[in-house]
mmCIF file of C-alpha atoms in Angstrom:
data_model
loop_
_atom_site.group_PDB
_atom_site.id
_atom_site.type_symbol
_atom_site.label_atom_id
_atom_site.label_comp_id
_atom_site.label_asym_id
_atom_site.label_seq_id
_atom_site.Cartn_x
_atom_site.Cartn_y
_atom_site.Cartn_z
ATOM 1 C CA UNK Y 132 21.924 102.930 98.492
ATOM 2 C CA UNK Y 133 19.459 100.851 99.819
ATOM 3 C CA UNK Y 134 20.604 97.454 98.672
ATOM 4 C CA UNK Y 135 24.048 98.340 99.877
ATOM 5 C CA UNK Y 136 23.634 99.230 103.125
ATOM 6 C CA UNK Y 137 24.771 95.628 104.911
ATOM 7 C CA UNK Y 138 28.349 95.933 103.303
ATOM 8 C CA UNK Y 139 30.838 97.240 105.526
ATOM 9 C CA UNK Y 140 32.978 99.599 103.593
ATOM 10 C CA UNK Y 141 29.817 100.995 102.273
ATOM 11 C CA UNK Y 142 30.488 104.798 104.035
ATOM 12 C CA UNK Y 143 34.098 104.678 102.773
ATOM 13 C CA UNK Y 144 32.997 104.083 99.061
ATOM 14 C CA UNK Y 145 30.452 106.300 99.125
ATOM 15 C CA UNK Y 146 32.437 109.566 100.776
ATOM 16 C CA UNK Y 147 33.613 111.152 97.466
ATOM 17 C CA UNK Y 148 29.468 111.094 96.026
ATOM 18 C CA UNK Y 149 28.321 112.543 99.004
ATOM 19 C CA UNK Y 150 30.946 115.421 98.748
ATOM 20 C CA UNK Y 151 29.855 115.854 94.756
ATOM 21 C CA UNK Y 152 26.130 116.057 95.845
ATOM 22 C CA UNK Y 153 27.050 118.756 98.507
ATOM 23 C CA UNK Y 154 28.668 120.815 95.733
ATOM 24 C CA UNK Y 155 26.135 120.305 92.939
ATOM 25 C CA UNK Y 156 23.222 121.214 96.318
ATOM 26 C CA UNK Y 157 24.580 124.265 97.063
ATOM 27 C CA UNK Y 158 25.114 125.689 93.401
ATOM 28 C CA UNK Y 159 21.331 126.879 93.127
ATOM 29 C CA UNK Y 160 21.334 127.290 89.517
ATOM 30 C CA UNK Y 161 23.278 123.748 88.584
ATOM 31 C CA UNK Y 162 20.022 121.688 89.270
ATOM 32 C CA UNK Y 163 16.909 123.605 87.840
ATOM 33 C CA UNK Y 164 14.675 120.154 88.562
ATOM 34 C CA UNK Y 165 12.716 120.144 91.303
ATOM 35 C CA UNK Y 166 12.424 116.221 91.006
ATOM 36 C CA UNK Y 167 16.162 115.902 90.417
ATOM 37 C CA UNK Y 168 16.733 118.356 93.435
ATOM 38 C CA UNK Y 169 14.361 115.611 95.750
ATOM 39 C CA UNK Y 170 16.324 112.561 94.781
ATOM 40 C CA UNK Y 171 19.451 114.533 95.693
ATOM 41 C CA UNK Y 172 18.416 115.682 99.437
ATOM 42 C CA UNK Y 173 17.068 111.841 99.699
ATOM 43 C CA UNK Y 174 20.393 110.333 98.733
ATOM 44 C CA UNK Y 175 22.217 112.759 100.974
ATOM 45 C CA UNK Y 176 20.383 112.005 103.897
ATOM 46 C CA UNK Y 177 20.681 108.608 102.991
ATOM 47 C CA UNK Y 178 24.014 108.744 103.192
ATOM 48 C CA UNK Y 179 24.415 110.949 106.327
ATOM 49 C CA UNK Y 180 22.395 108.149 108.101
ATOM 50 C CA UNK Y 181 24.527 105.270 107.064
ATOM 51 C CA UNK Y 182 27.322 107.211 108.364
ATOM 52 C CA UNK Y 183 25.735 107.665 111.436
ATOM 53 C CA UNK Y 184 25.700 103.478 111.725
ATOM 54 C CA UNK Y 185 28.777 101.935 113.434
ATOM 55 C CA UNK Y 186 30.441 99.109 111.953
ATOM 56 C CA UNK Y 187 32.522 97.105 113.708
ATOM 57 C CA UNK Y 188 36.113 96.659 112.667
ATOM 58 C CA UNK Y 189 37.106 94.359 109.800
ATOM 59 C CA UNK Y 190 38.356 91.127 111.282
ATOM 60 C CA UNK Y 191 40.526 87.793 109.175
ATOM 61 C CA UNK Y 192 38.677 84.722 109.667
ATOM 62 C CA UNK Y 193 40.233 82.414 111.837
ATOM 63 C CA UNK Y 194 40.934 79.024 111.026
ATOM 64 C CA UNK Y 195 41.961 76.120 113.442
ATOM 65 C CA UNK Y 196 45.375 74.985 112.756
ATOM 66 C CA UNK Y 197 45.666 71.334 111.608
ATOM 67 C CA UNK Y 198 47.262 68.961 113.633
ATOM 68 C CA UNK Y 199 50.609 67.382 112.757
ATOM 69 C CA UNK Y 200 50.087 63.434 112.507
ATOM 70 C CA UNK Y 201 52.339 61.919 115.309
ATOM 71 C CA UNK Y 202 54.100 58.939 115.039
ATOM 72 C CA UNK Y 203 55.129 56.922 118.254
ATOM 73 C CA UNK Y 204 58.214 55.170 117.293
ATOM 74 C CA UNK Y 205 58.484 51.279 117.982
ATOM 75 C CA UNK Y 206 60.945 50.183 120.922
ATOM 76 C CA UNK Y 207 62.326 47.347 120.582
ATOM 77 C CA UNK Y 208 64.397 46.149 123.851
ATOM 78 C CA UNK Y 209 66.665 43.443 122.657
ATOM 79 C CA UNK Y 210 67.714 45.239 119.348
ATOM 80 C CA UNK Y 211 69.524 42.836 116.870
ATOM 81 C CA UNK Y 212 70.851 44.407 113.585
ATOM 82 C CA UNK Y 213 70.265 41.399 111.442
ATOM 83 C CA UNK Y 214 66.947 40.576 112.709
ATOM 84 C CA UNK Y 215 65.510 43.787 112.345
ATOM 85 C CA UNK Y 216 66.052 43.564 108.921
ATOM 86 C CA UNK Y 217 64.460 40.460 108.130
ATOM 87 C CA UNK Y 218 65.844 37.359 106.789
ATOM 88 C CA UNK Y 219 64.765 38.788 103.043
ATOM 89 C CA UNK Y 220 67.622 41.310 103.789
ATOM 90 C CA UNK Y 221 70.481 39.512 101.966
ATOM 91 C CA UNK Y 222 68.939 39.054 98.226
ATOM 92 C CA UNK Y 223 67.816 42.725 98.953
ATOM 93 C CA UNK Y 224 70.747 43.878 99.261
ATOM 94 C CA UNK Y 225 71.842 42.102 96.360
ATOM 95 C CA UNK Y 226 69.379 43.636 94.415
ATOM 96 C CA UNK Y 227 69.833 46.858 95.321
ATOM 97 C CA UNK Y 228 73.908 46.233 94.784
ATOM 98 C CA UNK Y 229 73.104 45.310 91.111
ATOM 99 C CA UNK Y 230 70.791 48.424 90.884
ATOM 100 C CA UNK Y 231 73.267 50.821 91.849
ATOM 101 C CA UNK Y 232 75.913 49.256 89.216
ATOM 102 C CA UNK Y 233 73.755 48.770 86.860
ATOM 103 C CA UNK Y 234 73.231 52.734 87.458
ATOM 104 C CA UNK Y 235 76.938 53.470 87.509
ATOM 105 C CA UNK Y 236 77.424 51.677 84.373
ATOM 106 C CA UNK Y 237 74.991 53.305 82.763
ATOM 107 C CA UNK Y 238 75.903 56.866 83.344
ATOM 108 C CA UNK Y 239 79.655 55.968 81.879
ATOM 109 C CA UNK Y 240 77.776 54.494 78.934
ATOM 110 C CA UNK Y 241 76.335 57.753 78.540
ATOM 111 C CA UNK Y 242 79.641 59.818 79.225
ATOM 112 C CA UNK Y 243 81.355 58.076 76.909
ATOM 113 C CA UNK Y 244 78.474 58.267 74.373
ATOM 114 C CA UNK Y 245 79.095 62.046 74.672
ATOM 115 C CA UNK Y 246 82.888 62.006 74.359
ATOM 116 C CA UNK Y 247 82.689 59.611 71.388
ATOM 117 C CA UNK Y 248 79.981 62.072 69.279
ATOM 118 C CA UNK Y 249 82.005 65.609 70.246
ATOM 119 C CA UNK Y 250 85.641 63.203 69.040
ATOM 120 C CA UNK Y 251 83.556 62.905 65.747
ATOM 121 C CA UNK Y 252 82.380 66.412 65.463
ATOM 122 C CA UNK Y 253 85.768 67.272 65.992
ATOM 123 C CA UNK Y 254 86.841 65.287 63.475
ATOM 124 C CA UNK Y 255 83.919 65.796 60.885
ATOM 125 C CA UNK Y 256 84.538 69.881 61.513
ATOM 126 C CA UNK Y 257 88.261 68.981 60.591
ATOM 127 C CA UNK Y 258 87.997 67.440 57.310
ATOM 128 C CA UNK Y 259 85.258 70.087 56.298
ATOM 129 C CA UNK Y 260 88.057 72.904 57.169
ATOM 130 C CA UNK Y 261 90.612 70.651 54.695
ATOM 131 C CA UNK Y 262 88.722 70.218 52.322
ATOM 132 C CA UNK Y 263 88.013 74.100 52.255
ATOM 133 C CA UNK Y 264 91.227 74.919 52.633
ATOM 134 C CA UNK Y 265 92.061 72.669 49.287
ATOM 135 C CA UNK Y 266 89.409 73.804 47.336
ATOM 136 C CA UNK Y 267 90.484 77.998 47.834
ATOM 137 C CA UNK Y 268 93.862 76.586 46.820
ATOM 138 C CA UNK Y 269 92.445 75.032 43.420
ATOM 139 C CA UNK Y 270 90.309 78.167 43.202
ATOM 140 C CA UNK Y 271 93.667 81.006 43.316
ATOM 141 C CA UNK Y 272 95.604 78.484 40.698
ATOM 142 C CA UNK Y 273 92.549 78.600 38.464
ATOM 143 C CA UNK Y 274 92.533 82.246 39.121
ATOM 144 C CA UNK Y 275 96.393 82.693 38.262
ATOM 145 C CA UNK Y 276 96.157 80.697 35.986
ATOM 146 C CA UNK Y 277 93.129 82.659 34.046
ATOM 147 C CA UNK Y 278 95.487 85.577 34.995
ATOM 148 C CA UNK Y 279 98.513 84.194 32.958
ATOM 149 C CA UNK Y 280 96.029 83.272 29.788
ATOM 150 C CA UNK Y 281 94.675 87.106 29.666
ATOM 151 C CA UNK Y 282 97.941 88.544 29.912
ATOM 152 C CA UNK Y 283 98.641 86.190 26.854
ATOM 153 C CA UNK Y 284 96.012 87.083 24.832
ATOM 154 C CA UNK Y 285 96.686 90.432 25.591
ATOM 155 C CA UNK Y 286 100.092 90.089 24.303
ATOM 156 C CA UNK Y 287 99.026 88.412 20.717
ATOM 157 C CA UNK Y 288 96.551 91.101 20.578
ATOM 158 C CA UNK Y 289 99.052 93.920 20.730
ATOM 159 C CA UNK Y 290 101.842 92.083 18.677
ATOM 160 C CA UNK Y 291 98.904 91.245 16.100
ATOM 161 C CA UNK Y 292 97.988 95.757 16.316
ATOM 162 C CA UNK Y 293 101.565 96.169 15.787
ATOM 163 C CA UNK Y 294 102.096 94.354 13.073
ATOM 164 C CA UNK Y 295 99.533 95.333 10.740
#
């Protein structure tokens, strides 16, 4: 308890061993050791005293707040559009012009890029389905056709049982 005794919710903490010490105390026949007994009235009244010691109340620390940078703007009486922008303003421009088509041009490239892989999808899914679709048809002739050759042999079978 000792080493603890500077921290501030040190009482609170503490309040439900101090109640368990109480209750083991008054039970005479719970703590047969004398020495045990000592260390229990010593840590009791150890802890009565520290409730006796008023803490202040818990406070946040406060922090300055930091200043928002300021900018004075620039006043300029005679304004001039043109000038303001410097005489660098035209091949900017131009630049800038060329940066946004170039941008444009680009994102159809890419649209288009898209439409022309889902067309061939499409058209790959297509010729997959055909092809399918021709090889079940081969399949049921092959089938009916298998169908027609048992029924055959079938026939020669019985014709050969009824003539012997």
């Amino acid at each position: 308890v000792d080493s603890w005794k500077e921290l501030p919710g040190i009482t609170e903490t503490l309040r439900y061993s101090q109640s368990c010490i109480e209750s083991v105390l008054d039970e005479d026949n719970l703590v047969t050791n004398e020495r045990m007994r000592e260390k229990m009235l010593s840590a009791k009244k150890e802890l009565m005293e520290l409730k006796e010691v008023k803490k202040g109340s818990l406070k946040l620390m406060e922090k300055k707040p930091k200043p928002l940078k300021q900018f004075n703007p620039r006043v300029i009486q005679e304004f001039d559009q043109y000038k303001a922008r410097g005489p660098a303003w035209g091949s900017q421009n131009e630049k800038m012009r060329k940066r946004r088509q170039l941008r444009r041009e680009t994102r159809g490239a890419m649209k288009e890029l898209q439409k022309d892989s889902v067309f061939l999808q499409k058209m790959k899914m297509e010729q997959q389905l055909q092809l399918d679709s021709e090889r079940k048809e081969k399949v049921k002739q092959i089938y009916g056709q298998l169908a027609n050759q048992e029924g055959d042999v079938k026939k020669v079978k019985k014709a050969k049982f009824q003539l012997i």
